[in-house]
Coordinates of C-alpha atoms and ligand atoms in Angstrom, one line a residue:
Chain A
M280 CA -145.4 -75.9 75.9
I281 CA -144.6 -72.3 76.7
Q282 CA -145.6 -70.1 73.7
H283 CA -145.0 -66.7 75.3
I284 CA -142.5 -65.4 77.8
Y285 CA -143.0 -62.0 79.4
V286 CA -139.7 -60.5 80.5
E287 CA -139.3 -57.5 82.8
R288 CA -137.0 -55.1 80.9
E289 CA -134.9 -54.7 84.1
I290 CA -133.8 -58.3 84.0
A291 CA -133.8 -58.9 80.2
S292 CA -130.1 -59.3 80.0
H293 CA -129.6 -61.2 83.3
P294 CA -127.8 -64.5 82.5
R295 CA -130.5 -66.5 84.2
T296 CA -133.2 -64.9 82.1
R297 CA -131.3 -65.8 79.0
Q298 CA -130.8 -69.4 80.2
I299 CA -134.5 -69.9 80.8
C300 CA -135.5 -68.2 77.6
D301 CA -133.1 -70.4 75.7
K302 CA -135.0 -73.5 76.9
F303 CA -138.0 -72.3 74.8
P304 CA -136.4 -71.4 71.5
N305 CA -139.8 -71.1 69.8
A306 CA -141.4 -68.9 72.4
T307 CA -142.3 -65.3 71.6
I308 CA -140.6 -62.9 74.1
I309 CA -142.7 -60.0 75.2
D310 CA -141.1 -57.2 77.2
C311 CA -142.9 -55.5 80.0
D312 CA -142.1 -53.0 82.8
R313 CA -143.3 -54.9 85.9
Y314 CA -144.7 -58.4 85.9
T315 CA -147.7 -57.1 87.9
S316 CA -148.9 -55.3 84.8
V317 CA -149.5 -58.7 83.2
F318 CA -150.1 -60.9 86.2
N319 CA -152.4 -58.6 88.2
S320 CA -154.3 -57.0 85.4
N321 CA -158.1 -57.0 85.5
A322 CA -160.6 -59.3 83.8
Q323 CA -158.4 -62.4 83.6
N324 CA -159.7 -65.9 83.8
F325 CA -157.5 -68.4 85.6
R326 CA -159.2 -71.4 84.2
L327 CA -158.8 -70.3 80.5
Q328 CA -155.1 -69.4 81.1
K329 CA -154.5 -72.7 82.8
K330 CA -155.0 -74.4 79.4
N331 CA -151.7 -72.9 78.2
P332 CA -150.0 -70.6 80.7
S333 CA -147.2 -68.3 79.7
L334 CA -144.0 -67.8 81.6
I335 CA -143.2 -64.4 83.3
L336 CA -139.6 -63.7 84.3
A337 CA -139.3 -61.0 86.9
R338 CA -137.3 -59.7 89.9
K339 CA -138.8 -60.0 93.3
H340 CA -138.0 -56.7 95.0
Q341 CA -139.3 -57.2 98.5
N342 CA -141.2 -59.6 100.9
R343 CA -139.1 -62.4 99.7
V344 CA -139.3 -64.3 103.0
T345 CA -142.5 -64.2 105.1
A346 CA -143.6 -65.7 108.4
T347 CA -146.0 -68.6 107.8
P348 CA -149.6 -68.4 109.0
A349 CA -150.1 -69.7 112.5
G350 CA -150.5 -73.5 112.6
Y351 CA -148.2 -74.1 109.6
G352 CA -145.1 -76.0 110.5
I353 CA -143.4 -79.2 111.5
G354 CA -142.4 -78.7 115.1
G355 CA -140.1 -75.7 114.7
E356 CA -140.6 -72.4 116.5
R357 CA -139.5 -70.1 113.7
N358 CA -141.3 -70.8 110.4
Y359 CA -141.1 -68.9 107.2
Y360 CA -142.0 -69.4 103.6
F361 CA -140.6 -68.1 100.4
S362 CA -141.8 -68.3 96.7
H363 CA -139.2 -68.1 94.0
M364 CA -142.2 -68.9 91.8
L365 CA -145.9 -68.2 91.6
N366 CA -148.3 -70.8 90.2
C367 CA -147.9 -74.4 89.4
L368 CA -147.5 -76.8 86.5
Y369 CA -150.2 -79.0 88.0
D370 CA -153.9 -78.2 88.3
C371 CA -155.3 -79.5 91.6
R372 CA -158.9 -78.5 91.8
Y373 CA -158.7 -77.8 95.5
C374 CA -155.6 -75.6 95.1
F375 CA -156.0 -72.2 96.8
L376 CA -153.8 -70.5 94.1
Q377 CA -156.8 -70.6 91.8
G378 CA -158.6 -68.4 94.2
M379 CA -155.7 -66.2 95.1
Y380 CA -154.3 -65.2 91.7
R381 CA -156.0 -63.6 88.8
S382 CA -153.6 -65.2 86.4
A383 CA -152.4 -68.8 85.9
H384 CA -149.2 -67.7 84.2
Y385 CA -146.0 -69.0 85.8
V386 CA -144.0 -66.3 87.4
V387 CA -140.3 -67.0 88.1
F388 CA -138.3 -64.6 90.1
I389 CA -134.8 -64.9 88.8
N390 CA -133.0 -63.1 91.6
Y391 CA -132.3 -66.3 93.5
E392 CA -129.3 -64.7 95.3
D393 CA -131.6 -62.2 97.0
F394 CA -133.9 -64.9 98.3
I395 CA -130.9 -66.7 99.8
E396 CA -129.6 -63.5 101.3
D397 CA -132.9 -62.8 103.0
I398 CA -133.1 -66.4 104.2
K399 CA -129.6 -66.1 105.7
K400 CA -130.5 -62.8 107.4
T401 CA -133.7 -64.2 108.8
A402 CA -131.9 -67.3 110.1
A403 CA -129.2 -65.2 111.6
D404 CA -131.8 -63.3 113.7
S405 CA -131.9 -66.1 116.2
E406 CA -129.8 -68.9 117.6
Q407 CA -132.8 -71.1 117.3
P408 CA -133.1 -73.1 114.1
S409 CA -135.5 -71.7 111.5
W410 CA -137.7 -73.5 109.0
F411 CA -138.1 -72.2 105.5
F412 CA -140.9 -73.7 103.5
S413 CA -140.7 -73.7 99.7
G414 CA -143.7 -74.8 97.6
Y415 CA -146.3 -72.5 99.2
D416 CA -147.2 -70.6 96.1
C417 CA -146.0 -73.3 93.6
D418 CA -144.8 -76.9 93.5
S419 CA -141.1 -76.8 94.6
L420 CA -139.8 -79.2 92.0
A421 CA -142.2 -79.4 89.1
M422 CA -140.4 -76.6 87.2
E423 CA -136.9 -77.5 88.4
P424 CA -135.7 -78.4 84.9
V425 CA -136.6 -74.8 83.8
T426 CA -135.6 -72.8 86.9
G427 CA -132.8 -74.8 88.5
F428 CA -133.7 -73.0 91.7
M429 CA -133.5 -75.9 94.1
K430 CA -130.1 -76.9 92.8
F431 CA -128.9 -73.4 93.6
A432 CA -130.7 -73.2 96.9
L433 CA -129.5 -76.6 98.3
D434 CA -125.9 -75.5 97.8
E435 CA -126.6 -72.4 99.8
F436 CA -128.6 -74.2 102.5
A437 CA -125.8 -76.7 102.9
K438 CA -123.7 -73.8 104.3
Q439 CA -126.5 -72.7 106.8
P440 CA -127.0 -75.3 109.4
L441 CA -129.5 -73.2 111.4
A442 CA -131.7 -72.8 108.3
N443 CA -133.9 -75.8 107.6
L444 CA -135.5 -76.2 104.2
E445 CA -138.8 -78.0 103.4
I446 CA -139.1 -78.8 99.7
R447 CA -142.8 -79.6 99.2
T448 CA -143.8 -81.3 96.0
K449 CA -145.8 -83.8 94.0
S450 CA -143.2 -83.9 91.3
T451 CA -141.0 -86.7 90.1
Q452 CA -138.3 -84.3 88.9
I453 CA -135.7 -85.7 91.3
R454 CA -132.7 -86.3 89.1
D455 CA -130.7 -83.5 90.6
L456 CA -131.5 -84.6 94.2
L457 CA -130.4 -88.1 93.4
G458 CA -127.2 -86.8 91.8
R459 CA -125.9 -85.1 94.9
D460 CA -125.3 -85.9 98.5
P461 CA -128.3 -85.2 100.8
I462 CA -128.0 -82.3 103.1
D463 CA -129.0 -82.7 106.7
N464 CA -131.1 -79.6 107.0
S465 CA -133.5 -80.3 104.2
V466 CA -136.7 -82.4 104.0
I467 CA -138.3 -83.5 100.8
A468 CA -142.0 -83.6 101.6
Y469 CA -144.5 -85.2 99.2
S470 CA -148.2 -84.3 99.3
F471 CA -150.7 -87.1 98.9
T472 CA -154.4 -87.7 98.7
P473 CA -155.8 -91.2 98.1
D474 CA -155.5 -92.5 94.5
S475 CA -159.2 -92.0 93.6
T476 CA -159.1 -88.4 94.9
A477 CA -155.8 -87.7 93.1
K478 CA -157.2 -89.0 89.9
A479 CA -160.3 -86.9 90.2
L480 CA -158.8 -83.7 91.5
E481 CA -155.0 -83.5 91.0
H482 CA -155.0 -82.9 87.2
K483 CA -151.6 -83.1 85.5
A484 CA -149.8 -84.2 88.7
P485 CA -147.8 -87.4 88.8
T486 CA -149.8 -90.4 90.0
V487 CA -149.7 -91.5 93.6
S488 CA -147.7 -94.5 92.8
K489 CA -145.1 -92.5 90.9
R490 CA -144.8 -90.1 93.8
I491 CA -144.3 -93.0 96.2
A492 CA -141.6 -94.4 93.9
S493 CA -139.8 -91.1 93.9
L494 CA -140.0 -90.7 97.6
R495 CA -138.6 -94.2 98.1
K496 CA -135.7 -93.4 95.8
L497 CA -135.0 -90.2 97.8
Q498 CA -135.2 -92.1 101.1
N499 CA -132.9 -94.8 99.8
H500 CA -130.5 -92.1 98.7
G501 CA -130.4 -90.7 102.2
W502 CA -132.6 -87.6 102.0
K503 CA -134.9 -86.8 104.9
T504 CA -138.4 -87.3 103.6
G505 CA -141.8 -86.2 104.8
L506 CA -145.5 -86.9 104.1
R507 CA -148.1 -84.2 103.7
L508 CA -151.7 -85.4 103.9
D509 CA -153.1 -82.0 103.3
P510 CA -155.9 -81.4 102.4
L511 CA -157.9 -84.3 103.7
I512 CA -160.8 -84.6 101.3
Y513 CA -163.9 -86.4 102.5
S514 CA -165.6 -88.8 100.3
E515 CA -168.0 -91.7 100.7
S516 CA -165.1 -94.1 100.7
F517 CA -162.9 -91.9 102.9
E518 CA -161.9 -94.6 105.4
Q519 CA -161.0 -97.2 102.9
D520 CA -159.2 -94.7 100.6
Y521 CA -157.0 -93.5 103.4
K522 CA -156.3 -97.0 104.7
T523 CA -155.2 -98.0 101.2
L524 CA -153.1 -94.9 100.8
L525 CA -151.2 -95.3 104.1
H526 CA -150.8 -99.0 103.4
D527 CA -149.3 -98.2 100.0
L528 CA -147.0 -95.5 101.5
F529 CA -145.7 -97.5 104.4
S530 CA -145.2 -100.7 102.5
H531 CA -142.8 -98.9 100.2
L532 CA -141.2 -96.5 102.6
D533 CA -139.2 -97.0 105.8
A534 CA -141.5 -95.6 108.4
A535 CA -138.7 -95.3 110.9
K536 CA -136.9 -92.9 108.6
I537 CA -139.8 -90.6 107.9
H538 CA -138.8 -87.2 109.2
S539 CA -142.3 -85.7 109.6
V540 CA -145.9 -86.3 108.7
S541 CA -148.5 -83.5 108.6
Y542 CA -152.2 -83.5 107.8
G543 CA -154.8 -80.8 107.6
P544 CA -158.4 -80.3 106.7
F545 CA -159.7 -79.0 103.4
R546 CA -160.3 -75.3 104.1
L547 CA -160.3 -72.2 102.0
P548 CA -160.8 -68.5 102.7
K549 CA -164.3 -67.6 101.6
G550 CA -163.3 -65.2 98.9
F551 CA -161.0 -67.7 97.3
F552 CA -163.7 -70.4 97.4
K553 CA -166.2 -68.1 95.7
K554 CA -163.8 -67.4 93.0
M555 CA -163.0 -71.0 92.5
V556 CA -166.7 -71.9 92.3
K557 CA -167.1 -69.2 89.6
L558 CA -164.2 -70.7 87.7
Y559 CA -165.5 -74.3 88.0
P560 CA -169.3 -74.2 88.6
R561 CA -169.5 -77.9 87.6
E562 CA -166.8 -79.1 90.0
K563 CA -168.5 -81.6 92.4
L564 CA -166.0 -81.0 95.2
F565 CA -167.3 -77.5 95.5
A566 CA -170.9 -78.7 95.4
S567 CA -170.3 -81.2 98.2
V568 CA -170.9 -81.0 102.0
L569 CA -169.1 -77.8 102.7
T570 CA -170.1 -75.0 105.1
E571 CA -169.3 -71.3 105.3
N572 CA -168.6 -69.2 108.3
S573 CA -167.6 -65.6 108.2
A574 CA -164.1 -66.1 106.9
M575 CA -163.7 -69.7 105.7
V576 CA -165.3 -72.5 103.8
S577 CA -164.7 -76.0 105.2
Y578 CA -166.4 -79.2 106.2
Q579 CA -168.7 -78.9 109.2
S580 CA -166.7 -79.1 112.4
E581 CA -167.9 -82.6 113.3
L582 CA -167.0 -84.0 109.9
E583 CA -163.6 -82.1 109.9
Q584 CA -162.8 -83.5 113.3
Y585 CA -163.9 -87.0 112.2
C586 CA -161.6 -86.9 109.2
Q587 CA -158.6 -85.7 111.3
N588 CA -159.2 -88.2 114.1
F589 CA -159.5 -91.1 111.7
V590 CA -156.3 -90.2 109.7
E591 CA -154.4 -89.4 112.9
S592 CA -155.2 -92.8 114.5
L593 CA -154.4 -94.6 111.3
L594 CA -151.0 -92.8 111.0
L595 CA -150.2 -93.6 114.6
S596 CA -150.3 -97.3 113.7
Y597 CA -147.4 -96.7 111.4
I598 CA -145.3 -93.9 112.9
D599 CA -144.4 -92.3 116.2
E600 CA -146.4 -89.4 117.6
S601 CA -143.3 -87.3 117.8
V602 CA -143.2 -86.9 113.9
L603 CA -146.9 -86.2 113.5
F604 CA -148.0 -82.6 113.0
P605 CA -151.6 -81.6 112.6
C606 CA -152.0 -78.4 110.5
S607 CA -154.8 -76.1 111.4
Chain B
M324 CA -171.1 -65.5 70.2
L325 CA -168.3 -63.9 68.2
N326 CA -168.3 -60.1 68.2
I327 CA -166.2 -58.5 65.5
V328 CA -165.3 -54.9 65.4
V329 CA -163.8 -53.5 62.2
A330 CA -163.0 -49.9 61.2
L331 CA -164.1 -49.7 57.5
M332 CA -166.6 -51.3 55.1
P333 CA -163.9 -52.8 52.8
E334 CA -162.5 -54.7 55.9
A335 CA -166.0 -55.8 56.8
Q336 CA -167.3 -56.9 53.4
P337 CA -165.4 -60.2 53.1
L338 CA -166.2 -61.2 56.6
I339 CA -169.9 -60.3 56.2
E340 CA -170.0 -62.5 53.1
A341 CA -168.0 -65.4 54.5
L342 CA -170.0 -65.5 57.8
S343 CA -173.4 -64.9 56.0
L344 CA -174.2 -61.9 58.2
K345 CA -177.3 -59.8 57.7
R346 CA -177.7 -56.1 58.3
R347 CA -179.6 -55.3 61.5
A348 CA -182.4 -52.8 61.2
D349 CA -182.4 -52.0 64.9
S350 CA -178.9 -50.6 65.0
T351 CA -178.9 -46.9 64.2
A352 CA -175.6 -45.4 65.5
F353 CA -173.4 -47.9 63.8
S354 CA -173.8 -50.4 61.0
V355 CA -174.2 -53.9 62.6
Y356 CA -174.4 -57.2 60.8
S357 CA -175.5 -60.4 62.5
S358 CA -176.0 -64.1 62.3
P359 CA -177.1 -66.4 65.2
S360 CA -173.5 -66.9 66.2
C361 CA -171.8 -63.7 65.1
N362 CA -172.1 -59.9 65.2
L363 CA -170.0 -57.4 63.3
V364 CA -170.0 -53.7 63.8
V365 CA -168.3 -51.1 61.5
S366 CA -166.8 -48.5 63.8
G367 CA -165.2 -45.9 61.5
I368 CA -161.5 -44.9 61.8
G369 CA -159.9 -44.1 65.2
K370 CA -159.8 -45.5 68.7
C371 CA -162.7 -43.4 70.0
N372 CA -165.0 -44.7 67.2
S373 CA -163.7 -48.2 67.9
A374 CA -164.5 -47.9 71.7
A375 CA -167.9 -46.4 71.0
A376 CA -168.8 -49.1 68.4
T377 CA -167.7 -51.9 70.8
T378 CA -169.8 -50.4 73.6
W379 CA -172.7 -50.0 71.2
L380 CA -172.5 -53.6 70.1
A381 CA -172.4 -54.8 73.7
A382 CA -175.4 -52.7 74.5
L383 CA -177.3 -54.4 71.7
G384 CA -177.3 -57.5 73.9
A385 CA -173.9 -59.1 74.5
N386 CA -173.7 -61.4 77.5
Q387 CA -170.6 -61.8 79.7
D388 CA -167.8 -64.0 78.5
Q389 CA -168.4 -63.6 74.7
V390 CA -165.6 -63.4 72.2
W391 CA -164.5 -59.9 71.0
L392 CA -162.3 -59.6 68.0
N393 CA -160.9 -56.4 66.5
A394 CA -160.1 -57.4 62.9
G395 CA -158.5 -55.1 60.3
I396 CA -155.4 -53.9 58.6
A397 CA -152.2 -52.6 60.1
G398 CA -148.8 -51.4 59.0
T399 CA -145.4 -52.8 60.0
R400 CA -141.8 -52.3 58.8
T401 CA -140.8 -55.5 57.3
E402 CA -143.6 -58.1 57.3
P403 CA -145.0 -58.9 53.8
L404 CA -148.4 -57.6 52.8
G405 CA -151.1 -60.0 53.6
S406 CA -149.5 -61.6 56.7
L407 CA -151.9 -62.1 59.6
F408 CA -150.9 -61.6 63.3
C409 CA -152.6 -61.3 66.6
A410 CA -151.4 -58.7 69.1
H411 CA -149.7 -59.8 72.3
S412 CA -149.5 -56.2 73.5
V413 CA -151.5 -53.1 72.6
E414 CA -150.0 -49.8 73.4
D415 CA -151.8 -46.5 73.1
Q416 CA -149.2 -44.1 72.0
A417 CA -151.0 -40.9 73.1
Q418 CA -151.9 -42.2 76.6
A419 CA -148.7 -44.2 77.0
K420 CA -150.9 -47.1 78.3
I421 CA -150.4 -50.7 77.5
W422 CA -152.6 -53.8 77.6
Y423 CA -151.5 -57.4 77.3
P424 CA -154.2 -59.5 75.5
V425 CA -153.8 -62.9 77.1
Q426 CA -152.7 -65.5 74.5
V427 CA -154.1 -69.0 75.2
A428 CA -152.7 -71.6 72.7
S429 CA -153.1 -69.1 69.9
P430 CA -152.9 -70.5 66.4
L431 CA -151.6 -67.1 65.1
L432 CA -148.2 -65.7 65.4
S433 CA -148.2 -62.6 67.6
K434 CA -146.6 -59.1 67.6
P435 CA -146.8 -56.0 69.6
L436 CA -149.3 -53.4 68.3
L437 CA -149.1 -49.6 68.7
T438 CA -152.3 -47.6 68.3
T439 CA -151.7 -44.1 67.1
D440 CA -153.9 -41.1 66.6
A441 CA -152.7 -40.5 63.0
P442 CA -151.5 -42.7 60.2
V443 CA -147.8 -43.7 60.7
T444 CA -145.2 -44.0 58.0
D445 CA -142.1 -44.3 60.2
Y446 CA -142.7 -47.9 61.5
N447 CA -141.0 -49.1 64.6
N448 CA -139.3 -52.4 64.1
N449 CA -141.4 -55.5 64.7
T450 CA -144.5 -53.6 65.8
L451 CA -147.9 -53.5 64.1
H452 CA -149.4 -50.0 63.8
D453 CA -153.1 -49.3 63.7
M454 CA -155.5 -46.6 64.9
E455 CA -158.2 -48.6 66.7
A456 CA -157.0 -51.4 68.9
S457 CA -156.5 -49.5 72.1
G458 CA -160.0 -48.0 72.0
F459 CA -161.5 -51.4 71.2
I460 CA -159.6 -53.2 74.0
S461 CA -160.3 -50.7 76.7
A462 CA -164.0 -50.9 75.9
A463 CA -164.2 -54.7 75.4
L464 CA -162.6 -55.4 78.8
R465 CA -165.8 -54.1 80.4
F466 CA -167.8 -56.9 78.8
S467 CA -165.6 -60.0 78.7
S468 CA -162.5 -61.8 79.9
A469 CA -159.1 -60.8 78.7
E470 CA -158.4 -64.2 77.1
L471 CA -161.4 -63.7 74.8
I472 CA -160.6 -60.2 73.6
Q473 CA -158.1 -60.2 70.8
C474 CA -156.9 -58.0 67.9
A475 CA -156.0 -59.7 64.6
K476 CA -154.4 -57.6 62.0
V477 CA -153.5 -58.2 58.3
V478 CA -150.4 -56.3 57.1
S479 CA -151.5 -53.7 54.6
D480 CA -148.5 -51.4 54.5
N481 CA -144.7 -51.6 55.1
T482 CA -141.6 -49.7 54.1
D483 CA -141.9 -50.9 50.5
N484 CA -145.7 -50.4 50.3
P485 CA -146.5 -47.1 51.9
V486 CA -149.8 -46.3 53.6
S487 CA -150.6 -43.9 50.7
A488 CA -150.8 -46.9 48.3
I489 CA -153.7 -48.6 50.3
T490 CA -156.8 -48.7 48.2
E491 CA -160.3 -50.1 49.0
P492 CA -159.9 -53.1 46.6
L493 CA -156.5 -53.9 48.1
V494 CA -158.0 -53.9 51.7
R495 CA -160.9 -56.1 50.5
E496 CA -158.4 -58.5 48.9
L497 CA -156.1 -58.7 51.9
I498 CA -159.0 -59.4 54.3
N499 CA -160.6 -61.8 51.9
D500 CA -157.4 -63.8 51.6
N501 CA -157.2 -64.1 55.3
T502 CA -160.9 -64.8 56.0
P503 CA -160.5 -68.5 56.5
L504 CA -157.7 -67.9 59.1
L505 CA -159.7 -65.2 60.8
Q506 CA -162.7 -67.6 61.0
Q507 CA -160.5 -70.4 62.4
Y508 CA -159.2 -67.9 65.0
G509 CA -162.7 -66.9 65.9
E510 CA -163.6 -70.6 66.3
H511 CA -160.5 -71.1 68.5
L512 CA -161.6 -68.2 70.8
Q513 CA -165.2 -69.5 70.8
T514 CA -164.0 -72.9 72.0
L515 CA -162.3 -71.2 75.0
A516 CA -165.5 -69.2 75.6
D517 CA -167.6 -72.4 75.6
D518 CA -165.7 -73.6 78.6
L519 CA -167.2 -70.7 80.6
I520 CA -170.8 -71.6 80.0
R521 CA -172.5 -72.1 83.4
P522 CA -174.7 -75.1 84.1
D523 CA -178.2 -74.7 82.6
I524 CA -180.6 -74.4 85.5
D525 CA -183.0 -72.0 83.8
R526 CA -186.0 -74.4 83.9
M527 CA -185.5 -75.1 87.6
L528 CA -184.9 -71.5 88.4
H529 CA -188.1 -70.5 86.6
E530 CA -190.0 -73.1 88.5
F531 CA -188.8 -71.7 91.9
T532 CA -189.0 -68.0 91.1
S533 CA -192.6 -68.3 89.7
R534 CA -193.7 -70.1 92.8
W535 CA -191.9 -68.0 95.5
R536 CA -190.6 -64.4 95.6
F537 CA -186.9 -64.4 96.4
S538 CA -184.9 -61.3 97.3
V539 CA -181.9 -60.5 95.1
T540 CA -179.5 -62.0 97.6
Q541 CA -181.7 -65.1 97.9
Q542 CA -181.9 -65.4 94.2
R543 CA -178.1 -65.7 94.0
Q544 CA -178.1 -68.3 96.8
L545 CA -180.9 -70.2 95.0
Q546 CA -179.0 -70.2 91.8
R547 CA -176.0 -71.8 93.3
L548 CA -178.0 -74.3 95.4
L549 CA -179.8 -75.4 92.2
E550 CA -176.5 -75.7 90.4
R551 CA -175.2 -77.8 93.2
H552 CA -178.4 -79.9 93.2
Q553 CA -178.1 -80.5 89.5
L554 CA -174.5 -81.6 89.9
V555 CA -174.7 -83.9 92.9
I556 CA -178.3 -85.1 93.0
G557 CA -179.7 -84.3 89.6
E558 CA -182.2 -81.9 88.0
L559 CA -185.3 -81.3 90.1
T560 CA -187.8 -82.2 87.4
T561 CA -190.8 -82.0 89.7
L562 CA -190.9 -80.3 93.1
P563 CA -191.5 -82.8 95.9
E564 CA -194.6 -82.2 98.0
S565 CA -192.5 -81.4 101.1
L566 CA -191.0 -78.5 99.2
Q567 CA -194.2 -77.4 97.6
K568 CA -195.9 -76.8 100.9
L569 CA -193.2 -74.5 102.2
R570 CA -194.3 -70.8 102.5
S571 CA -191.2 -68.8 103.2
T572 CA -188.3 -68.4 100.8
S573 CA -185.8 -69.0 103.5
S574 CA -187.4 -72.3 104.3
V575 CA -187.1 -73.2 100.6
L576 CA -183.4 -72.4 100.6
S577 CA -183.0 -74.4 103.9
W578 CA -184.8 -77.4 102.3
L579 CA -182.3 -77.3 99.4
R580 CA -179.3 -77.0 101.8
E581 CA -180.6 -79.9 103.9
A582 CA -181.0 -82.1 100.8
L583 CA -177.5 -81.3 99.7
S584 CA -175.8 -81.8 103.1
A585 CA -176.9 -85.4 103.0
V586 CA -174.8 -86.2 99.9
P587 CA -171.1 -86.8 100.4
Y588 CA -168.6 -86.0 97.7
E589 CA -167.9 -88.8 95.3
N590 CA -164.6 -89.0 93.4
A591 CA -165.3 -89.2 89.7
P592 CA -162.4 -88.9 87.3
Ligands
LIG381 S1 -149.3 -79.3 93.3 FE1 -149.7 -77.9 95.0 S2 -149.3 -75.9 94.1 FE2 -149.6 -77.3 92.4 S3 -151.7 -77.2 91.8 FE3 -151.5 -78.9 93.2 S4 -151.9 -78.0 95.3 FE4 -151.5 -76.3 93.9

């Protein structure tokens, strides 16, 4: 439960700020100048804050829409991401957000209209379709009952046929999606690791079976759906675990209707990894067979290649190569 | 370890008694009282004294990630005497600087706190007023994490009970009445701090560093390799012969890396 809400003075009287604050009638409201003075201040501990994060309501002034890193995408030429929110309700131990941010507080940027304006402008720069990825710095749906962002964004995307939206999530908050007609230029993509990995590492996230059930409902409702097997986590039972996962997925979903499947290795920038180890020195995942090069921490290239090849060939027994996208 | 910084002896006395603290003979600049789990320093009035006393206490032997609590009295406009609050923001009026002590599942209600250079009689609505917190917090942030550094204040004056009416017995009584809550708050913060304790590899580390001379960088690598070893293989209770016969420190580190690279990750909920 949110106990404290930091609110930038500039947006204190914005109707959306009030709506969100009203959802937490017992929370203490703390005013601040810029969210960065709370979120980026020194000597914070992400792990301790994760026990009970506060909410920060702010305005995002610039860099609302950014080109994705190379290798991130599902077949489009023009790929962008945007983050109406920073940080996540869930607590996946492999999540790079722990290494990237000093604070685990949830930041919600309430100027949704500005995000949509920037998305429209970016899409209008070309006659080619563009992809906009949500859920890069957060889970796209987990906080939807609080933010209502996707509800707002989908109405806008519906009017922008050249702008495609990927909603990436592990959340089962799909009531709004099931209560409306699907839009053609949006994909709801669920992230998965095998059940045993999810139980060990994806703390507070819905179980794999609940995610599959949500995905099935969305698919039956007519939404384009995607699977994201990213990161691939190696374990002793890797082969069996992924066989079981894919069997479970494709016995509940219509493989022919899957829009896209992507998969990628477990990799982290070295600085992020070091910070994560410091936060969780007892985490076995970080003590396992990983190797460092100058910039990244990952599995040794042979092991990484093996994981990718194995999952790829397994996937190809269920789906067509044209919907398969490796992430690098 | 809980480190408490208070301004005056009447604020300190009830805490010293409740926590069974003993005066430390080795502290000359400030009066320090200690037990195996708690230190308390009496700073004197004002933010500079508070900063100096905090630093002094840290220099007496505080490790990283300990709990730091500035406890004492504060004024506010309307809250009744004896109410206890923690501070969710601390503003230094003279410097126009503000800190946001991070609240993690705090059992106390919180308020903004304004640190002034002189006693205040014209209280801002809703805000606690004191003369130490900004000095304390700016110093304590050098020694610990923001979630573990808090200010807890008991209301001693308000519009109906002016600052001029504060007496030593009143301060003692106000703090004494709140001592159980302050203790609980300290325990809550200590529970958070306990989460940050690193794996205990001291015995293994000693075994290695007494046998081989590692450089500073190598010692850091060794520390992490031993932590990993303890996690995924177990504690090295005795050094295997293949390890003992190694001469160079780099080959010792390679031996450990090699041993670890053979063990895959196992999911354990
Ligand atoms: S769901 Fe995604 S964003 Fe959230 S913690 Fe897990 S990996 Fe990070």
